[in-house]
Short mmCIF file of C-alpha atoms in Angstrom, two decimals:
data_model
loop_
_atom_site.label_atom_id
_atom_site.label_comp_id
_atom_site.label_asym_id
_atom_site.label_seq_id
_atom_site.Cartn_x
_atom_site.Cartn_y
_atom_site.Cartn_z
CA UNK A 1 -3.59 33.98 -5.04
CA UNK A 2 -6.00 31.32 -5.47
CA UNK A 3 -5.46 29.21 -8.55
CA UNK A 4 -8.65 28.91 -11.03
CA UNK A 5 -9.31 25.89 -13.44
CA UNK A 6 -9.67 28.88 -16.38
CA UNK A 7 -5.91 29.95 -15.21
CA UNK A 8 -4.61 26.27 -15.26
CA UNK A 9 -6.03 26.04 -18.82
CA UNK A 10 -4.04 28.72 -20.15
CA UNK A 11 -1.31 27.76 -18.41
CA UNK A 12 -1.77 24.24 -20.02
CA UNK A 13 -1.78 25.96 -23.24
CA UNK A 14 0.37 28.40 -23.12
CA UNK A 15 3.23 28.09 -20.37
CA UNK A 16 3.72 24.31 -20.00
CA UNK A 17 6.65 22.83 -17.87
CA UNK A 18 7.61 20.96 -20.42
CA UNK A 19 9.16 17.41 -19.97
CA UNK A 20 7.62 15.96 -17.01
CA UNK A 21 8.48 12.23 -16.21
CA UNK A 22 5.94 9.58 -15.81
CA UNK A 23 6.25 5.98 -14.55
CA UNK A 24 10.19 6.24 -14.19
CA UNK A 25 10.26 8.26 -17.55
CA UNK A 26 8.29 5.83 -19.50
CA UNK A 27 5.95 8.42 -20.67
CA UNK A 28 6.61 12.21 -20.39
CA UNK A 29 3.41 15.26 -19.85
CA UNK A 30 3.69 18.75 -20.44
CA UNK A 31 1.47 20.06 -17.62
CA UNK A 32 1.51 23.61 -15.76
CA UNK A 33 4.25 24.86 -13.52
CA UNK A 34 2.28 24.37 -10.51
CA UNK A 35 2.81 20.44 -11.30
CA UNK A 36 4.13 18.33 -8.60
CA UNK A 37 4.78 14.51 -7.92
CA UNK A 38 1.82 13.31 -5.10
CA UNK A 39 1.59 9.76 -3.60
CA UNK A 40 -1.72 7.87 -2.80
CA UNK A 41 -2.95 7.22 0.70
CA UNK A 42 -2.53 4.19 2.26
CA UNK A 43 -3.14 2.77 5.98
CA UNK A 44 -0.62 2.65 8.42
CA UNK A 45 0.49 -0.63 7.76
CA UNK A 46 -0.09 -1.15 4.65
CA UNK A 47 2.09 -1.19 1.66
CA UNK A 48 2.59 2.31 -0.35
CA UNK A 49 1.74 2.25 -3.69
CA UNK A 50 4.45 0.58 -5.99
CA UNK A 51 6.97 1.76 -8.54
CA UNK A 52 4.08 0.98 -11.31
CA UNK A 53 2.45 3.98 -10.67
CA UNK A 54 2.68 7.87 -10.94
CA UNK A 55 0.66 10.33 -9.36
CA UNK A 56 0.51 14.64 -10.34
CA UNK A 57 -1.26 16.80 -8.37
CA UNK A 58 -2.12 20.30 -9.76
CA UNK A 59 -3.63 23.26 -8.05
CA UNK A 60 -4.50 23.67 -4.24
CA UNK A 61 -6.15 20.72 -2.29
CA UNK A 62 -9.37 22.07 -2.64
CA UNK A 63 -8.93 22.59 -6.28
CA UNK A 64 -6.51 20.00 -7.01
CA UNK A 65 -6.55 18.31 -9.98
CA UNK A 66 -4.90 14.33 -10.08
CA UNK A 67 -2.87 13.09 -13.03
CA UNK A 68 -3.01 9.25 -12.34
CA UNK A 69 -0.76 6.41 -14.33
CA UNK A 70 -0.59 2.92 -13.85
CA UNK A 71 1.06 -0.11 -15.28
CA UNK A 72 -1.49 -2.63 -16.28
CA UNK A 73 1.49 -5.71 -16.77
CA UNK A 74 -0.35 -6.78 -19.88
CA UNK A 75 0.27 -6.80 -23.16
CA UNK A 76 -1.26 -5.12 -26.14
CA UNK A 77 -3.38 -7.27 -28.44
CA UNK A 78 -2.58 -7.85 -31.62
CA UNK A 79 -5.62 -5.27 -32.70
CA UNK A 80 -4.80 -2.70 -30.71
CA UNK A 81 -7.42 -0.30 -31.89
CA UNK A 82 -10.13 -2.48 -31.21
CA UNK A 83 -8.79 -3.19 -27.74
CA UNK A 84 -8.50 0.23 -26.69
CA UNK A 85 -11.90 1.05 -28.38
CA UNK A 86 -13.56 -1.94 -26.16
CA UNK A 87 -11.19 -0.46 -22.70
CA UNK A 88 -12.13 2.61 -23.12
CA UNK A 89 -15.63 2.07 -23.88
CA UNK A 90 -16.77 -0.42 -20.74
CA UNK A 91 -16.37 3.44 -18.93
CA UNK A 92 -19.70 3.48 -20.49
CA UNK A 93 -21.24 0.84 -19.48
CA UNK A 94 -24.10 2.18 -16.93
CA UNK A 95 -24.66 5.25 -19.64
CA UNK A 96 -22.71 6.85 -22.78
CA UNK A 97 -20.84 9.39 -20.68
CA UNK A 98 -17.45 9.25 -22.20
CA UNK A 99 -16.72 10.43 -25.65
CA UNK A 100 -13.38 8.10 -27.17
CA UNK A 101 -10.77 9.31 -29.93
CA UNK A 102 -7.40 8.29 -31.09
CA UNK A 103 -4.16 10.49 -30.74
CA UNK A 104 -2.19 8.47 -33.04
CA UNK A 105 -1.86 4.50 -33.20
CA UNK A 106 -0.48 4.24 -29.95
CA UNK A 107 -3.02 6.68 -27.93
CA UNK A 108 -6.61 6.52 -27.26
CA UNK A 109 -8.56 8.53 -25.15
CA UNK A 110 -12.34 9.45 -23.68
CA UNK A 111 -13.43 12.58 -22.89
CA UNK A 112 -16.43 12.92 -20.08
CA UNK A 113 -18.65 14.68 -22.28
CA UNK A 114 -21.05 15.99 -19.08
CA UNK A 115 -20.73 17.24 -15.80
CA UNK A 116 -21.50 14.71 -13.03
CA UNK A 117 -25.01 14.77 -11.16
CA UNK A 118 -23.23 15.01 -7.95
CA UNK A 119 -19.71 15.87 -7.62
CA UNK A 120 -17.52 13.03 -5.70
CA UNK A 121 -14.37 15.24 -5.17
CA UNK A 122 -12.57 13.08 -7.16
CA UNK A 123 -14.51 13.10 -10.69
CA UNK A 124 -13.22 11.21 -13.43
CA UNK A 125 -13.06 13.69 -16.85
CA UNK A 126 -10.39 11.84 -18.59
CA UNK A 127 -8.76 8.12 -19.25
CA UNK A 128 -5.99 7.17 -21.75
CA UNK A 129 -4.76 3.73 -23.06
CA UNK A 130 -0.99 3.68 -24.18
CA UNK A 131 0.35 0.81 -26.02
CA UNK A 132 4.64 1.50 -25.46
CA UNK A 133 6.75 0.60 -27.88
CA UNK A 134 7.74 -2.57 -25.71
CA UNK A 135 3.98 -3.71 -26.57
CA UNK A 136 2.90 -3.23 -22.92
CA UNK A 137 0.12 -1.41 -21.97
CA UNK A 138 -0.59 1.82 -19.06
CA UNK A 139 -3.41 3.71 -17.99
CA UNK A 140 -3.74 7.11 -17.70
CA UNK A 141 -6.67 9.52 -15.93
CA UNK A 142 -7.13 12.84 -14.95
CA UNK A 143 -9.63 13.09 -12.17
CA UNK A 144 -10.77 16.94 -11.15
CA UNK A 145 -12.21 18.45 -7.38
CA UNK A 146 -15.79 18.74 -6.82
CA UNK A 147 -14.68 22.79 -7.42
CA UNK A 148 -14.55 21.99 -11.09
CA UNK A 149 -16.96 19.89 -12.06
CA UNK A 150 -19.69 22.06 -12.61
CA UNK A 151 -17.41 23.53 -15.98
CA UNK A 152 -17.24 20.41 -17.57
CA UNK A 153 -16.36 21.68 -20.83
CA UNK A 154 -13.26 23.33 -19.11
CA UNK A 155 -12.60 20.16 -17.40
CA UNK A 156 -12.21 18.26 -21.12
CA UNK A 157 -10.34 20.75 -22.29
CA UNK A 158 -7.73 20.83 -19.56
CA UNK A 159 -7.60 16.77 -19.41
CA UNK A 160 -7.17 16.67 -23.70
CA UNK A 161 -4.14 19.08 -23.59
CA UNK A 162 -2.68 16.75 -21.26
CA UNK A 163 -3.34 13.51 -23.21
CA UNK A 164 -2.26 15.52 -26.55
CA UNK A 165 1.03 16.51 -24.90
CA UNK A 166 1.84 12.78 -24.33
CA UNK A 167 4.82 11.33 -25.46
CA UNK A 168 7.23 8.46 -25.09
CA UNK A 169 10.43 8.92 -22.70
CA UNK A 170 13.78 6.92 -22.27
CA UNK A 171 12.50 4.91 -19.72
CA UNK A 172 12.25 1.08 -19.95
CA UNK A 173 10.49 -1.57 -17.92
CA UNK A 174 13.13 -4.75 -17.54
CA UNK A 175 11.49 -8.01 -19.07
CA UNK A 176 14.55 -9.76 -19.60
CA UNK A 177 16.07 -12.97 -18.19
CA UNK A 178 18.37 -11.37 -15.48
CA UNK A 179 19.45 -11.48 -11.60
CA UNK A 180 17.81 -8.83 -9.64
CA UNK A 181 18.82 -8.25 -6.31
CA UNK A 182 16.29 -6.95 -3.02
CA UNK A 183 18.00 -5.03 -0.29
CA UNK A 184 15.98 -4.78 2.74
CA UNK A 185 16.70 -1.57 4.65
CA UNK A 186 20.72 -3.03 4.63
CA UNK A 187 19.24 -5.91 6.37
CA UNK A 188 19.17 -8.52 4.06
CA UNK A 189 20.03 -8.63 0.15
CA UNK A 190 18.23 -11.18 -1.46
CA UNK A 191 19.51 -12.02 -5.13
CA UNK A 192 16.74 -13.11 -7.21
CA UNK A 193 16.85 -14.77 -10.33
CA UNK A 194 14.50 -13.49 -12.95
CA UNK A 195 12.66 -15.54 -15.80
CA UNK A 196 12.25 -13.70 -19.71
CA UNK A 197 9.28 -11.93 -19.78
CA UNK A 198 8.59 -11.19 -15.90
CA UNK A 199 8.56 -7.31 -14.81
CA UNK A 200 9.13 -6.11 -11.15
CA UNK A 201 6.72 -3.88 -9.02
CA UNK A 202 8.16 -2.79 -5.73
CA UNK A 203 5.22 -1.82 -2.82
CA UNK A 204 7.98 -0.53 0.34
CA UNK A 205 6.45 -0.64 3.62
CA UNK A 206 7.16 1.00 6.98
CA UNK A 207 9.27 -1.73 8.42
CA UNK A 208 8.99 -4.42 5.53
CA UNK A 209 8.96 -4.68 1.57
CA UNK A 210 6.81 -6.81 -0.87
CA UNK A 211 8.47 -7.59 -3.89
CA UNK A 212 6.33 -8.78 -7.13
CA UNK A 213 7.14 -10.19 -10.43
CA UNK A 214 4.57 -10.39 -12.72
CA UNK A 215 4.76 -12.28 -16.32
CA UNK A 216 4.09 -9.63 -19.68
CA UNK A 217 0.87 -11.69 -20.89
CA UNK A 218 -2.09 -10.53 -22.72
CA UNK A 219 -5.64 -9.02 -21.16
CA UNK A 220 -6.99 -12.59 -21.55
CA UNK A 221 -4.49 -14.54 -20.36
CA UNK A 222 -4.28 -16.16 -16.94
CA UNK A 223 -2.66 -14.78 -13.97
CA UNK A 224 1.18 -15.53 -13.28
CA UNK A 225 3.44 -14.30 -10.58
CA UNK A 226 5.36 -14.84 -7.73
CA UNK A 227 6.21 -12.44 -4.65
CA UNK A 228 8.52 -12.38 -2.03
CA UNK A 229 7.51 -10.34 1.21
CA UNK A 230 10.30 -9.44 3.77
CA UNK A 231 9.24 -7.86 7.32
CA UNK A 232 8.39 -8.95 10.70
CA UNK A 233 4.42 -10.06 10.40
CA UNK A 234 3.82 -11.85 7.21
CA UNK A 235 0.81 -13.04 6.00
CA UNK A 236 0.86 -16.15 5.95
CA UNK A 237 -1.38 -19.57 7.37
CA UNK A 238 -0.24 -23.84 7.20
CA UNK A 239 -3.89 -24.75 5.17
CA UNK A 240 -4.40 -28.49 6.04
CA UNK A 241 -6.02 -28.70 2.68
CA UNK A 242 -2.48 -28.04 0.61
CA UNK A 243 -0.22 -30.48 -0.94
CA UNK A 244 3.40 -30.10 0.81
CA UNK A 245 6.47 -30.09 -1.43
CA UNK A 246 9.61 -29.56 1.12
CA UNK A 247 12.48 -27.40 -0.62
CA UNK A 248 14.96 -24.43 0.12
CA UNK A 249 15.35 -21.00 -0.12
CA UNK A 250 17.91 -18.41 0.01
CA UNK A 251 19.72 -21.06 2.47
CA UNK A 252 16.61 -21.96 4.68
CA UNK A 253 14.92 -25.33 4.38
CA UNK A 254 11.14 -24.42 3.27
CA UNK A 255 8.14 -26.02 3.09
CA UNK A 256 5.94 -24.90 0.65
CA UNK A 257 1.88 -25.21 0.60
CA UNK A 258 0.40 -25.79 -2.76
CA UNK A 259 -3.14 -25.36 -3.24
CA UNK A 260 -6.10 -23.74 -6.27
CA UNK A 261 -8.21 -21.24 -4.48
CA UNK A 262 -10.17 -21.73 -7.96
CA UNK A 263 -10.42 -23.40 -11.03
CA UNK A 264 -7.64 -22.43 -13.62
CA UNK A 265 -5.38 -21.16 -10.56
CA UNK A 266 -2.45 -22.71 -8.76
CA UNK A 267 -1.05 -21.01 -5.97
CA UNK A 268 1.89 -21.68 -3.34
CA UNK A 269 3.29 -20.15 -0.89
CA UNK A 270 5.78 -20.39 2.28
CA UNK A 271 7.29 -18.82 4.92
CA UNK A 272 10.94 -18.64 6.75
CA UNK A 273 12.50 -16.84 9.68
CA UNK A 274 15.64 -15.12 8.26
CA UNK A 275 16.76 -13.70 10.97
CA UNK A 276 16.16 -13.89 15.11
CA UNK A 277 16.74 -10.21 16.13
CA UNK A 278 15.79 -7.09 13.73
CA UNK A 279 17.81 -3.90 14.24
CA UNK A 280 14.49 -1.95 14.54
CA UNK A 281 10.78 -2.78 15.84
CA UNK A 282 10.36 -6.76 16.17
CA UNK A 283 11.97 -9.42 16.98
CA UNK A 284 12.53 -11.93 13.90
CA UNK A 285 12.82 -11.14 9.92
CA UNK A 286 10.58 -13.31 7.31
CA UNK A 287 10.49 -14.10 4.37
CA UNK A 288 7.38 -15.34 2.37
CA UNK A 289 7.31 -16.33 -0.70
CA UNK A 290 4.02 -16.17 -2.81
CA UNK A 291 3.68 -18.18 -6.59
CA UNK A 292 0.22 -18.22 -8.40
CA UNK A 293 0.31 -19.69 -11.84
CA UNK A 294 -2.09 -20.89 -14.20
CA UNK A 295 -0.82 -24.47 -14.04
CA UNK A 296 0.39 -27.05 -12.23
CA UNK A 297 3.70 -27.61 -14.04
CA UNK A 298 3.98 -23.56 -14.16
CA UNK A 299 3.72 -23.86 -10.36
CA UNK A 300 6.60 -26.28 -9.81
CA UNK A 301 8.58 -24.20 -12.37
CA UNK A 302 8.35 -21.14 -10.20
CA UNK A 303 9.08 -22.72 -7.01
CA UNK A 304 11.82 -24.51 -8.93
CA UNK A 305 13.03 -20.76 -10.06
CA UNK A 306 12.75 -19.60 -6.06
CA UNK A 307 14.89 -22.71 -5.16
CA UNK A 308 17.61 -20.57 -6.29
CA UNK A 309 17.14 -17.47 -4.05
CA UNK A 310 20.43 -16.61 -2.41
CA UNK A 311 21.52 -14.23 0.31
CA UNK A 312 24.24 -11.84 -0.35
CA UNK A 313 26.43 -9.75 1.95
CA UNK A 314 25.11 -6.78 3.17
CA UNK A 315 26.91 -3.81 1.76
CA UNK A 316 28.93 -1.98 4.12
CA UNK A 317 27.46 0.63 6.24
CA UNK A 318 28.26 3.94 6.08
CA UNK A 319 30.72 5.30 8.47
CA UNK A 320 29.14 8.30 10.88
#
């Protein structure tokens, strides 16, 4: 039996699965039975979306409706109501479509208050900011099928109960000062060490991983990360324009290519064969490492950090 919008409302309302995790049980929704976990498209060879983001689908394809979350890796101003108010309300910007309120201090929402002139298939009725109690912040929308759009007031309804059912799980995001450790497909194990305040984002691949650590700032601050990609064609080009700093990594002399590709942004970045033979579809395992900072001396810190990449023994295989 084909499932209606109107029957997914009363479900929302009145027979909720109760306790459904979001972003590795950071946030938990009470949405309808016919809930289940989705995953974005991607091309081929590109990299599948990371662990910093959740996706629901409910209903039939045709009908479906998409419960989207998303880790923004910032941190929450100081006045958090007036930062939601101005997030939420730059969805207005071309015209006053979205309607904003608070669920408590931590929750802010906007409501589409009209249908859309012409349905997209993917219309946007609802978005939520969440500060978490670690003071970061996530994202939240509910986008509906061109199938619903045309009962907007349905639409609202549906994408409120789901914001007003929002609360915070047992899930944490790791921020601390700590060794983390990358295992490529039993491959390689790469143990990383991990500054305060950095959070990790892994985007897996079909034959090769891309690693990122990203530093808890605030909206306004400047960008600050480093990567560390692990497959057989990496990304990677010598620019004759970069200052060399030679160095090691993980065991492999490196050479790393500094450069700003604009003001207010330092980047570096190098590359290493790891390996000559891969078990599975190319020839030769590389690493590349990727650091963009908002200084100079931030830079050097960061490659500094990466200096102390190690390889670690590959656990054992299990025995067919």
């Amino acid at each position: 039996m084909k499932t209606t919008l109107f029957t997914l409302i009363l479900t929302a309302v009145a027979a909720l699965a109760a306790d459904m995790p979001v972003l590795n049980d950071r946030l938990i929704l009470d949405l309808p039975k016919e809930a289940q976990y989705g995953q974005r498209t991607t091309a081929l060879m590109a990299a599948a979306p990371g662990d910093d983001e959740t996706l629901i689908w409910i209903g039939e394809e045709g009908d479906r409706i998409a419960v989207y979350a998303k880790e923004l890796d910032v941190l929450a101003d100081a006045d958090f109501d007036k930062q939601a108010r101005e997030f939420l309300d730059a969805y207005n910007e071309k015209a006053p479509l979205y309607e904003i309120k608070a669920l408590n201090a931590d929750v802010y929402y906007a409501l589409r208050k009209k249908a859309p002139a012409r349905a997209t298939g993917a219309d946007l009725f609802g978005v939520a900011l969440v500060r978490h109690r670690d003071g970061s912040l996530i994202r939240m929308q509910i986008l509906f099928a061109a199938n619903h759009v045309s009962k907007p007031e349905e639409c609202r309804t549906w994408a409120e109960n789901a914001f007003r059912s929002m609360r915070f799980g047992t899930g944490s995001r790791n921020s601390v000062e700590r060794t983390d450790d990358i295992n490529f497909f039993n491959e390689l194990v790469l143990e990383v060490p991990v500054p305060q305040g950095y959070v990790r984002t892994t985007n897996p691949g079909v034959d090769f991983t891309y690693t990122t650590y990203t530093k808890l700032t605030t909206w306004d601050a400047p960008t600050n990360y480093f990567g560390i990609y692990l497959g057989d064609h990496p990304n990677f080009e010598e620019r004759k324009d970069a200052q060399i700093i030679k160095s090691t990594a993980a065991g492999k002399k490196v050479t790393w290519f500094c450069f700003s590709p604009r003001p207010g942004v330092y980047a570096a970045e190098c590359c290493v064969r790891m390996s000559g033979q891969r078990n599975f579809s190319g020839p030769s395992l590389y690493m590349h490492l990727i650091v963009v900072a908002p200084s100079p001396e931030e830079r050097a810190a960061q490659i500094k950090q990466l200096e102390q990449l190690k390889k670690k023994d590959v656990p054992a295989k299990s025995k067919k």
